[in-house]
Coordinates of C-alpha atoms in Angstrom, one line a residue:
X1 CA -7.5 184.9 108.8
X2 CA -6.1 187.9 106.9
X3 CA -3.2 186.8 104.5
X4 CA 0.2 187.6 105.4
X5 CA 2.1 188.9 102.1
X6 CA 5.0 186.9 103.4
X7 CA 3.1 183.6 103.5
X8 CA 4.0 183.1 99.7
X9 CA 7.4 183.8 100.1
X10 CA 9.1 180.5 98.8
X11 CA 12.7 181.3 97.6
X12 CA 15.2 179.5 96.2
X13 CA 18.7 177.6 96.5
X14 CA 20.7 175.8 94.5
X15 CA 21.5 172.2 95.1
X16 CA 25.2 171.8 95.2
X17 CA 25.7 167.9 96.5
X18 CA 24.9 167.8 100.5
X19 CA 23.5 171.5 100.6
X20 CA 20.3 171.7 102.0
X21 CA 17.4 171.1 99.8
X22 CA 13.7 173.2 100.4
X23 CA 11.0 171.0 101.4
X24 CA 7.0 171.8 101.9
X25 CA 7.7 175.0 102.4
X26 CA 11.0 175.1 104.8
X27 CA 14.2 174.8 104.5
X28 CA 15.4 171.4 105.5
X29 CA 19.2 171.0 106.9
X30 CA 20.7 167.7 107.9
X31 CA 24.0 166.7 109.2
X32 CA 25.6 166.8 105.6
X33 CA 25.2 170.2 105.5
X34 CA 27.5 173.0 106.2
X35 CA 25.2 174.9 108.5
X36 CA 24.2 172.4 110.6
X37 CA 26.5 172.9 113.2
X38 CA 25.4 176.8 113.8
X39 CA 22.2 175.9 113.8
X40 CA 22.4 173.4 116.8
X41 CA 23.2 174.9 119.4
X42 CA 21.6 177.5 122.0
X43 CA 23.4 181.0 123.0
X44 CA 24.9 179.1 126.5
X45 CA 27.7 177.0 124.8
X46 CA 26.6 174.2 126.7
X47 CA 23.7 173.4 125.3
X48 CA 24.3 171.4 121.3
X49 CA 22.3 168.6 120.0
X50 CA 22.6 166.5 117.2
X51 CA 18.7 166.6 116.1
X52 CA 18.5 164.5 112.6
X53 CA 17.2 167.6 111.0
X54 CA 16.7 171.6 111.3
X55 CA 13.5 172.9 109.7
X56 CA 14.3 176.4 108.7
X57 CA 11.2 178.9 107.7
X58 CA 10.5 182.0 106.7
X59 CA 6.8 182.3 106.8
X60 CA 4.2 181.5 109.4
X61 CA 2.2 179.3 106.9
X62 CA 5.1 177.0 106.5
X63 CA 5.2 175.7 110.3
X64 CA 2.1 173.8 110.2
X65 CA 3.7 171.1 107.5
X66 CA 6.1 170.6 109.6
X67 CA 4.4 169.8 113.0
X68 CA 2.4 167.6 110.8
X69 CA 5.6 165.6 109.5
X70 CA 7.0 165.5 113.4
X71 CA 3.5 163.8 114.6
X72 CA 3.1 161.7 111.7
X73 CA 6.7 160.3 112.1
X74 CA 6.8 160.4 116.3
X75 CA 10.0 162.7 116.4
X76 CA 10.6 165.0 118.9
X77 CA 10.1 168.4 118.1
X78 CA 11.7 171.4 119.7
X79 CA 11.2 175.3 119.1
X80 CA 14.2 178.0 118.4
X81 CA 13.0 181.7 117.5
X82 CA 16.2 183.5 119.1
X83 CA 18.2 180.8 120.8
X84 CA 18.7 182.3 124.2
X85 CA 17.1 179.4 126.3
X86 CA 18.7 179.7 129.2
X87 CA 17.9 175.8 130.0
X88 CA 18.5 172.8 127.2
X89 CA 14.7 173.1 126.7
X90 CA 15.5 173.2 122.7
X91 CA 18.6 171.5 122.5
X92 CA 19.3 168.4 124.1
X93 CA 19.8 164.5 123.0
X94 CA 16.2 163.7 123.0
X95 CA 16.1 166.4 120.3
X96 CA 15.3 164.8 116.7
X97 CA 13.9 167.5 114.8
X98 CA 14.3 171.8 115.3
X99 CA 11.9 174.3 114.2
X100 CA 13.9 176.9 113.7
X101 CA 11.8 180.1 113.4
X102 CA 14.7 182.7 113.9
X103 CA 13.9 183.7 110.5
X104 CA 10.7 184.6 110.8
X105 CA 10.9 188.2 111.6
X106 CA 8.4 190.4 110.0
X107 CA 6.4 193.3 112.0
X108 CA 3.4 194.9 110.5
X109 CA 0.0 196.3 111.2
X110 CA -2.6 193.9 111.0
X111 CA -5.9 195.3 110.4
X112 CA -8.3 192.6 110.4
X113 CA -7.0 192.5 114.4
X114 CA -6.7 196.0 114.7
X115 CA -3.0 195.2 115.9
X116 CA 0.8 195.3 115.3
X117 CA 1.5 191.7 114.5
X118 CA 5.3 190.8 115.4
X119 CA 6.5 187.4 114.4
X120 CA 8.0 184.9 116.4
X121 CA 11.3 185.1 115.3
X122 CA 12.3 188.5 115.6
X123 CA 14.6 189.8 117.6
X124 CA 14.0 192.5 120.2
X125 CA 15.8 195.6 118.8
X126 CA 14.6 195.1 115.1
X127 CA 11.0 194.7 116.7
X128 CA 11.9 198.1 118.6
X129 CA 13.3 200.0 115.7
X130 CA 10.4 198.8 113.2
X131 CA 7.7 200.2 115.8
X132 CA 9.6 203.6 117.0
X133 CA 10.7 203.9 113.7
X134 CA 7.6 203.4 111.9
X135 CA 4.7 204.8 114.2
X136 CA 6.2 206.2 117.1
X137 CA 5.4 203.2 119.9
X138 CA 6.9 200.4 121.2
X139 CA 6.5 197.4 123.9
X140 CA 8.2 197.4 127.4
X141 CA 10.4 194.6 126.5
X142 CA 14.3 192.8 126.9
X143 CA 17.1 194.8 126.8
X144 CA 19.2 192.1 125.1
X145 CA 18.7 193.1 121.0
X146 CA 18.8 189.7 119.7
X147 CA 16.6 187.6 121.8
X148 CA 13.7 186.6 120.4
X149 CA 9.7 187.2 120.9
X150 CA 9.1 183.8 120.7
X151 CA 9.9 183.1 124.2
X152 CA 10.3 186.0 125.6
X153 CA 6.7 187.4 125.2
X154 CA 5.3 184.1 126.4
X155 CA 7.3 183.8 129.5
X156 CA 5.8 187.1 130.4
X157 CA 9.2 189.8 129.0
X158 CA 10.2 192.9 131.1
X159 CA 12.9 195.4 130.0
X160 CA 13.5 199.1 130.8
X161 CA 10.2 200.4 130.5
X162 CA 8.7 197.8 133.1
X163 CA 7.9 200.1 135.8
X164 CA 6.2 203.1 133.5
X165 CA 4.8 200.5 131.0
X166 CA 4.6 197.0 132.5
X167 CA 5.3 193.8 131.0
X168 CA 5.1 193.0 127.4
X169 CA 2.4 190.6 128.0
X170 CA 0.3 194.0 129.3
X171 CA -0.1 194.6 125.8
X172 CA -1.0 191.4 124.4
X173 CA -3.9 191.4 122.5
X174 CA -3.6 188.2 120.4
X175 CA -1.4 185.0 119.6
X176 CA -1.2 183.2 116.7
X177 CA -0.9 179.0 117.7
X178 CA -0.3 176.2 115.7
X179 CA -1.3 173.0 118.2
X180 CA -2.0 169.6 117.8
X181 CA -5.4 167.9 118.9
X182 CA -6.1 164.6 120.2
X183 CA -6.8 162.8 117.5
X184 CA -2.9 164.4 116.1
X185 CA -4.6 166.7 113.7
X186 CA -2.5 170.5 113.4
X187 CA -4.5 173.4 114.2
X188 CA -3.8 177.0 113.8
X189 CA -5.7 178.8 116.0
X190 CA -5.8 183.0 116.7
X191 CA -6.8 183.2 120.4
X192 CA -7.3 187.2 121.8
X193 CA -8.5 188.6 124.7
X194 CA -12.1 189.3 124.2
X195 CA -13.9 188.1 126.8
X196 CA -16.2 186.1 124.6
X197 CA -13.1 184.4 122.5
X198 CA -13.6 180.8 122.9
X199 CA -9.8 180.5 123.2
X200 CA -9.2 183.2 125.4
X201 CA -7.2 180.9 127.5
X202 CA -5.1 179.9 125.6
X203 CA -4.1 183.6 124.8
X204 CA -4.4 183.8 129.0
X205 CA -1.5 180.8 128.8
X206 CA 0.8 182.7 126.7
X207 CA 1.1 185.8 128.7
X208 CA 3.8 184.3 131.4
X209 CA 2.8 180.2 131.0
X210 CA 6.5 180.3 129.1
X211 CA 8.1 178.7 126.1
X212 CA 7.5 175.4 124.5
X213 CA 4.4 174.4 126.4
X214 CA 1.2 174.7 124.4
X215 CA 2.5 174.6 120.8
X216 CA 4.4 176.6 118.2
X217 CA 3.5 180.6 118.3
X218 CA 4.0 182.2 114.9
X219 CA 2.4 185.9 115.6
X220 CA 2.0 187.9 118.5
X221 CA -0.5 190.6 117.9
X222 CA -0.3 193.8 119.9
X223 CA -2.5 196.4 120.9
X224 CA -2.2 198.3 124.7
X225 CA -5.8 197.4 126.9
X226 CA -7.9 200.7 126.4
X227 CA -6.9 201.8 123.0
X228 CA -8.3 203.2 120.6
X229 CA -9.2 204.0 117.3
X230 CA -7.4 202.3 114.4
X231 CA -4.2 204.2 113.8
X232 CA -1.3 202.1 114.7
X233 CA 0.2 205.3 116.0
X234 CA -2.4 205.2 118.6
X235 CA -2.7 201.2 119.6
X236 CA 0.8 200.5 122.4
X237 CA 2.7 203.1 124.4
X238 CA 5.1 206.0 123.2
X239 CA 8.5 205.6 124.7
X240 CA 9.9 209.2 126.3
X241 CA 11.6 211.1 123.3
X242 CA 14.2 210.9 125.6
X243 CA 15.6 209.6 129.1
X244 CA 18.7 210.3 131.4
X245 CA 20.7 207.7 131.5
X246 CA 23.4 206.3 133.8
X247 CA 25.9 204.3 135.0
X248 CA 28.3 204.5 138.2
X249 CA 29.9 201.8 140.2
X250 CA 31.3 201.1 144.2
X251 CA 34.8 200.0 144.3
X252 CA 34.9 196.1 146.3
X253 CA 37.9 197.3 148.0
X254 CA 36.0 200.5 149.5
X255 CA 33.1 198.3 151.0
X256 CA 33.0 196.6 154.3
X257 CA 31.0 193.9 154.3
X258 CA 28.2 196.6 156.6
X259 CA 28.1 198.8 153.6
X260 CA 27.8 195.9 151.6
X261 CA 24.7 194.7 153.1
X262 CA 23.3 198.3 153.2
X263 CA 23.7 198.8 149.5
X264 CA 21.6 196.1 149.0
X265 CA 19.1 197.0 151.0
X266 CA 18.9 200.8 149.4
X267 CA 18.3 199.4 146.3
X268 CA 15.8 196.5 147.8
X269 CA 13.8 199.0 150.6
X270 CA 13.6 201.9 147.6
X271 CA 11.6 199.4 145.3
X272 CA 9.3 197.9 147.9
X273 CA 8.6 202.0 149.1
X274 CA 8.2 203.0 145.3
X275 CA 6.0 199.5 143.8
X276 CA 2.8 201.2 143.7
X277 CA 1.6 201.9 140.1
X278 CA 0.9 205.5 140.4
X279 CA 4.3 206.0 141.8
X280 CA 6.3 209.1 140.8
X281 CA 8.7 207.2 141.4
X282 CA 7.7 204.5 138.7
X283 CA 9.7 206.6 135.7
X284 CA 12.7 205.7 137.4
X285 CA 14.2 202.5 136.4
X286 CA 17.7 200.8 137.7
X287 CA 19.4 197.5 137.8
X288 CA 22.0 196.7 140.0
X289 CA 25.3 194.2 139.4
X290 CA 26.8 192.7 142.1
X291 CA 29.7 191.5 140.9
X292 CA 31.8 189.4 142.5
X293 CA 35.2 191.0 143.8
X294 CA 37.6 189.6 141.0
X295 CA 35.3 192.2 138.7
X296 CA 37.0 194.9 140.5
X297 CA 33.5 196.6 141.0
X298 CA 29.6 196.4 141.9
X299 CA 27.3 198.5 139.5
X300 CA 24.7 200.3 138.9
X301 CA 22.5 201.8 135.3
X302 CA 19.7 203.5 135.8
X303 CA 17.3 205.1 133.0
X304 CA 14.4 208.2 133.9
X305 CA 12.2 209.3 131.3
X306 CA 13.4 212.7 130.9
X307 CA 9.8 214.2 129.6
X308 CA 8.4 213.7 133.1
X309 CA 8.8 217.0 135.6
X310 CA 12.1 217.3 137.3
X311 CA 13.5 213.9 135.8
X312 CA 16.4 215.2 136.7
X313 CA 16.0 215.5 140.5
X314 CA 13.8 212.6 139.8
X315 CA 17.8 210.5 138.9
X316 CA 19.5 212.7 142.0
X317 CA 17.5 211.5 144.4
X318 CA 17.5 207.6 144.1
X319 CA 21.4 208.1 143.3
X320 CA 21.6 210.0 146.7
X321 CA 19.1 207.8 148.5
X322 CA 21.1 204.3 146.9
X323 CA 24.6 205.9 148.3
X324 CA 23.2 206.5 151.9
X325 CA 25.1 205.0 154.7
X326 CA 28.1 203.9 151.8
X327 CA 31.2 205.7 153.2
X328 CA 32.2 206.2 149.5
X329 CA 30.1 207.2 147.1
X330 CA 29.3 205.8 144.0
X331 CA 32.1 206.4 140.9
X332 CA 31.8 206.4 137.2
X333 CA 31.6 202.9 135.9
X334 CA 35.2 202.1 134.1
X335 CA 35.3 198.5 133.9
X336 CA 33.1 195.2 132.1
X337 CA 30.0 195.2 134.8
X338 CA 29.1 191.7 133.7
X339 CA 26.3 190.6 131.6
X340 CA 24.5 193.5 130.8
X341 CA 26.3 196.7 130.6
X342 CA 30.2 197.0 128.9
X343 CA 32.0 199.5 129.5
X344 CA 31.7 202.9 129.1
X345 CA 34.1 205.1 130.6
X346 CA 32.8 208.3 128.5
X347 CA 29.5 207.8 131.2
X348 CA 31.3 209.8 134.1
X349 CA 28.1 211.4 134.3
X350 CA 24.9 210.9 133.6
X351 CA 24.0 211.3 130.0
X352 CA 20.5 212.7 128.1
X353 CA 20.2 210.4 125.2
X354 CA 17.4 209.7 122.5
X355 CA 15.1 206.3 124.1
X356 CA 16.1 204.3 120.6
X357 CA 19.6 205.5 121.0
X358 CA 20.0 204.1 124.5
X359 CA 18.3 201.7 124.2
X360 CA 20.6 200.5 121.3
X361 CA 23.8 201.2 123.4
X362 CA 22.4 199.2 126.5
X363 CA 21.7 196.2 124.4
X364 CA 24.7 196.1 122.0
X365 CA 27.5 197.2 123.2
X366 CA 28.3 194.4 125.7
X367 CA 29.5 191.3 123.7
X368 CA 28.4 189.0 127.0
X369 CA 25.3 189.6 126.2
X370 CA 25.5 187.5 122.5
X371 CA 28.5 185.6 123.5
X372 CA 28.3 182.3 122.1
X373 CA 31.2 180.8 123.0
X374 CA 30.0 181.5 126.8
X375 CA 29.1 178.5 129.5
X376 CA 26.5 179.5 132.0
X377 CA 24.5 178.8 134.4
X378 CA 21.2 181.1 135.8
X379 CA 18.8 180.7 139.0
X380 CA 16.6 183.5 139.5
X381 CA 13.8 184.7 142.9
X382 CA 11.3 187.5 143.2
X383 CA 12.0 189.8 146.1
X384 CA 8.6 191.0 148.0
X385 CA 10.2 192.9 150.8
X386 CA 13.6 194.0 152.0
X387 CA 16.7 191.8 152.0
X388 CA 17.1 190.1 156.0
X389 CA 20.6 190.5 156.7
X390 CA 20.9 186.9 156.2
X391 CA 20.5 186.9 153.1
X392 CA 22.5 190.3 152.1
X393 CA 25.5 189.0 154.0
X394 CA 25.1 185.3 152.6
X395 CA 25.4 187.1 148.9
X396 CA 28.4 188.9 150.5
X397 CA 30.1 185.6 151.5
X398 CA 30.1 183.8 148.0
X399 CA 30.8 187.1 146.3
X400 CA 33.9 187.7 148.2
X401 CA 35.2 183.9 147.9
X402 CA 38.7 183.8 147.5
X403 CA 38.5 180.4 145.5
X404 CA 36.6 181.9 143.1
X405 CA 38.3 184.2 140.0
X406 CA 35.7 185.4 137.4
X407 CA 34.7 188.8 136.6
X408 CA 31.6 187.7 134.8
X409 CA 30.2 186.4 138.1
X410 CA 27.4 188.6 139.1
X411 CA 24.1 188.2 141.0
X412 CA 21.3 190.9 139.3
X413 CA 18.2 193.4 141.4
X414 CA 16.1 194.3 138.7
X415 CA 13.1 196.3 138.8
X416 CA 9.6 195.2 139.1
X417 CA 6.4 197.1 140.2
X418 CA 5.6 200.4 139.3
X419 CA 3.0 199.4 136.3
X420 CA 3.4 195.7 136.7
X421 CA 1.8 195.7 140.0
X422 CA -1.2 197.9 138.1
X423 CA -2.5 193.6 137.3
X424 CA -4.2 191.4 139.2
X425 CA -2.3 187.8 139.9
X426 CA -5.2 186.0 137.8
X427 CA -5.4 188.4 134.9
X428 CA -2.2 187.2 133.3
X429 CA 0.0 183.7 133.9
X430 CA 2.4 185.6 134.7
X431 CA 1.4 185.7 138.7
X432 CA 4.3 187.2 140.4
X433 CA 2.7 190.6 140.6
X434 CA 3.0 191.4 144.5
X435 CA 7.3 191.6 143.4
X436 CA 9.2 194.7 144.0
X437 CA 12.2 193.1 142.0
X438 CA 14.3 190.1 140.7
X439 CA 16.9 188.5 141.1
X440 CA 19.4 186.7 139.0
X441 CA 22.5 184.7 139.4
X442 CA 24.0 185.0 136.4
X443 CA 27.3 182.4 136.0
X444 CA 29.7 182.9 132.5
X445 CA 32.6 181.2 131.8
X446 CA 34.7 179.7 128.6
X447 CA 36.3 175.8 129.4
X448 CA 34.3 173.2 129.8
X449 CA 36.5 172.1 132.8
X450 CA 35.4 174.9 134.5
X451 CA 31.7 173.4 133.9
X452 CA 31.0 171.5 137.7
X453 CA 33.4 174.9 139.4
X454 CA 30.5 177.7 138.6
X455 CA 27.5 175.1 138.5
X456 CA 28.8 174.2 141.8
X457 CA 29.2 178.4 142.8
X458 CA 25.8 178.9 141.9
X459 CA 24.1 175.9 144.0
X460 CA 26.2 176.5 146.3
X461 CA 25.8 180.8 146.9
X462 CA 21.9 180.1 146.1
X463 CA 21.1 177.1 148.5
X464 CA 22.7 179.4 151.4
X465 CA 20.7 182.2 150.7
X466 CA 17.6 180.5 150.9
X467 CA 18.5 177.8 153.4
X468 CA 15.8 178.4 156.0
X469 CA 12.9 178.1 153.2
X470 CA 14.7 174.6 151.7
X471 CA 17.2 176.0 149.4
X472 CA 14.6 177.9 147.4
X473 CA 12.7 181.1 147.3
X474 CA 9.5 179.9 148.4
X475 CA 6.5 182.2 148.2
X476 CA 6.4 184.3 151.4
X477 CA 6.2 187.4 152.7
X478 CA 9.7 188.1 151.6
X479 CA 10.5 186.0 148.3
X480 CA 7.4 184.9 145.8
X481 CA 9.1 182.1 143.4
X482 CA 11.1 182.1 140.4
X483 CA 11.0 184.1 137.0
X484 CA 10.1 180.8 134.2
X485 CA 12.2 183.0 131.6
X486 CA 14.9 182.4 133.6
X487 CA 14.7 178.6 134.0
X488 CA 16.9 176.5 136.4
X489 CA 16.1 172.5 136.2
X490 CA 18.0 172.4 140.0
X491 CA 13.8 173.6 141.1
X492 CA 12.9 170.0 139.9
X493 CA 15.7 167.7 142.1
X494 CA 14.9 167.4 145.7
X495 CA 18.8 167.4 146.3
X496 CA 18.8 170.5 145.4
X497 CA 15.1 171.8 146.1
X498 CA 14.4 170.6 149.5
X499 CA 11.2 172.9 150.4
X500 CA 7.8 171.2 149.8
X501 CA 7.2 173.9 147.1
X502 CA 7.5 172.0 143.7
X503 CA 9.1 173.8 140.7
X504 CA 5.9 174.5 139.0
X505 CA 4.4 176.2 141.8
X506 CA 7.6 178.4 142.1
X507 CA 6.8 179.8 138.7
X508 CA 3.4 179.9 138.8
X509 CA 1.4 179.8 142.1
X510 CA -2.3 178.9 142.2
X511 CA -2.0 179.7 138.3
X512 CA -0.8 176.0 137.3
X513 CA -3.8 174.4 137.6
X514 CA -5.5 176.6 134.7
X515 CA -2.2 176.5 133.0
X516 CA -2.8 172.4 132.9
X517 CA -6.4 172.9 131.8
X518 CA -5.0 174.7 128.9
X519 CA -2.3 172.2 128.1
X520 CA -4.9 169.5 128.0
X521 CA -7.1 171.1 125.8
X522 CA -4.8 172.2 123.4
X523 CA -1.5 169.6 123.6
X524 CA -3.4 166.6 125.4
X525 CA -0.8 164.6 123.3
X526 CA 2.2 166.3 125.2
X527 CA 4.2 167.0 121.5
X528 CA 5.6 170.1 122.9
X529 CA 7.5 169.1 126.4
X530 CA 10.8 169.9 128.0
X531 CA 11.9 169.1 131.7
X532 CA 9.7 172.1 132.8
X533 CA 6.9 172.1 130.1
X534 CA 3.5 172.3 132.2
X535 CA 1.6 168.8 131.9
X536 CA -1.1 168.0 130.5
X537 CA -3.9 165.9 132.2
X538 CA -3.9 162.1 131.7
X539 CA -5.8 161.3 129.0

């Protein structure tokens, strides 16, 4: 294995009383110490353990020591690179020790794997500036800048670039493990995608088998299928020098519920016509907010890569074609949108920015998107086909509840095919690949007392939607399952669930059964497990 410079990267503290003390290598921070508390807790304010110690390091070589110390003692261990678990997967009170890896954030070009190595622990937007920055590329992932690779890549990450690029895991080429055998040894293990790699599968697991399953990932390696040559310049995709960017909104009090529905449905029939990969169409990327009505406003951003030929009719046309049988057109966006967008009343119309530049603005300026003080709660489905007006009208019900009050309400259409439909359903975990977009319900609020009002909202608005398929979005010829980087533990109660579709099959299809094979091989002792961890074979 090629040495990492930062593997000898020790450092130093001083010992003041209760301050925390290095240990093999890490960082080691208790309840005595004056950190502990922010380093317990998840991004969703719900979620805070009281683990009897965070392991803090700074270098990949540092994690094994302390897998080793959680087997040897039988403590629970649980991963953090960025914190934005959207489940208590990492935090929870089975939760002794954390691996916190958040600091962990170096990006380099690794030659002995001809590859950009990016580890776990870095957040998306210094991971995009480092590779623009520095040679020009970048990966088509998140568009929130401080959640980390750690789970993102593994859960199979899509951001703005999904439909001209793919998903990040497109341009996997390697992941650095560190997994415990049978016999509770710790291994590190590099598995790539070379057809003869004896661990190709577990690199297979990693690109969409999610977070916290197969052990602890300390270096993704990345290099785009086809590449070549060994200029880093040359090895993932260029993002457009520039793109058109923007944002406009429909007024709740301006839509019937009719228009309501059709809106939808624009934005749902225009994916499922444009999914192919070779698409023209596939430079054009847009989410849509559906706010509820105490936000004032539904919206709508939308990003085209301004290089390609008339980008610009490219952006008029789906604006035109989204607005079609709306009585009122679409306005500039003047007010919060919700979780992903803030507001930006200087975007009255639509705006030709650098890629980095936007792509800074989209995932900074909103503070809901690194809100910690915020509750939530998050369900998610992939859309195959066009909305039945069932469904469109059941979204227009619970947005339009009168007992309801929250602006930060919002159920999300984001964008799928286009290159992500370019892979086969076996080629990757990730197995939703027939999608033409996602959904997700996407609850916020402050008081705790509020905490069984909007759980209840989103069970409730959810379970109608998909009442004829048992509450859930079965896999069909109109819905295919659930996103696992979105997770929901509701898939796993039968009072909530009440298809015969399990959870795990709702994230990963036929793929599950190779996703246990790998679990057994490489975690047959189950170390790294959460409510929706995929299990290993008995032993």
């Amino acid at each position: 294995m090629v040495h990492h410079p930062a593997d000898d990267a020790v450092g130093a503290c001083e010992n003041h009383g209760s301050d925390a003390v290095r240990a093999a290598g890490s960082m080691t921070v208790t309840p005595d110490d004056r950190q502990y508390p922010d380093l317990v807790r998840a991004l969703n304010a719900r979620f805070v353990a009281r683990p009897e110690s965070v392991r803090v390091v700074d270098a990949p070589s540092q994690v094994p020591a302390v897998v080793a110390e959680a087997v040897r003692r039988d403590k629970r261990l649980t991963v953090r690179s960025g914190g934005h678990c959207l489940e208590d997967f990492v935090f929870n009170a089975g939760t002794q020790m954390v691996l916190d890896l958040s600091r962990m954030k170096a990006v380099y070009y690794h030659p002995g794997l001809n590859a950009i190595a990016v580890e776990a622990g870095a957040g998306l937007l210094d991971v995009y500036e480092k590779l623009y920055g520095t040679w020009g590329v970048t990966i088509p992932g998140g568009i929130c800048y401080s959640v980390g690779v750690g789970g993102h890549v593994s859960g199979g990450g899509w951001g703005m670039l999904v439909r001209r690029d793919g998903l990040v895991v497109d341009h996997l080429y390697a992941v650095e493990v560190v997994h415990v055998t049978a016999n509770g040894s710790v291994r590190t293990v590099v598995a790539t995608r070379e057809p003869d790699d004896p661990h190709r599968d577990l690199w297979w697991a990693h690109t969409g088998g999610g977070g916290g399953n197969f052990g602890v990932v300390t270096r993704y390696f990345f290099r785009s299928p086809g590449a070549t040559g060994t200029d880093p310049c040359r090895l993932l995709p260029r993002p457009p020098a520039e793109v058109l960017f923007s944002a406009v909104s429909w007024a709740w009090r301006d839509l019937t519920r009719d228009e309501f529905v059709r809106l939808v449905q624009n934005y749902a029939s225009w994916h499922v016509a444009n999914m192919a990969p070779d698409s023209p169409n596939r430079f054009v990327t847009s989410f849509m907010l559906l706010n509820h009505q105490s936000n004032g406003q539904i919206g709508m951003v939308t990003q085209v890569d301004a290089g390609v030929p008339h980008a610009e009719k490219l952006l008029d046309e789906y604006l035109a074609y989204m607005s079609a049988g709306v009585t009122t057109g679409p306005g500039a966006l003047t007010e919060p949108m919700g979780e992903l967008v803030g507001p930006m009343p200087h975007l009255a119309k639509p705006q030709r920015m650098p890629w980095l530049q936007c792509t800074r603005f989209m995932g900074t300026t909103n503070p809901q998107l690194n809100d910690p003080t915020l509750r939530a709660k998050y369900k998610s489905a992939y859309m195959k086909a066009n909305f039945p007006r069932a469904h469109a009208e059941t979204l227009y019900k619970h947005l339009t509840r009168t007992d309801i009050d929250n602006p930060k309400i919002n159920i999300q259409l984001t964008p799928y095919g286009g290159q992500t439909h370019a892979v086969g359903e076996r080629e990757t975990a990730l197995v939703h690949r027939g999608a033409a977009f996602k959904m997700l319900w996407s609850v916020l609020w402050n008081d705790p007392a509020d905490d069984a009002k909007y759980i209840a909202w989103a069970r409730e608005s959810y379970a109608e939607t998909y009442v004829e398929t048992g509450g859930v979005p079965v896999p069909n010829d109109v819905t295919d399952g659930c996103y696992v980087n979105y997770p929901d533990t509701d898939l796993n109660d039968l009072a909530y669930n009440k298809s015969n579709v399990p959870w795990h099959e709702l994230y990963y299809k036929e793929n599950y059964s190779r996703l246990r094979r790998v679990k057994t091989a490489y975690d047959p002792r189950n170390v790294f497990r959460h409510r929706q961890s995929v299990r290993p074979h008995a032993r």
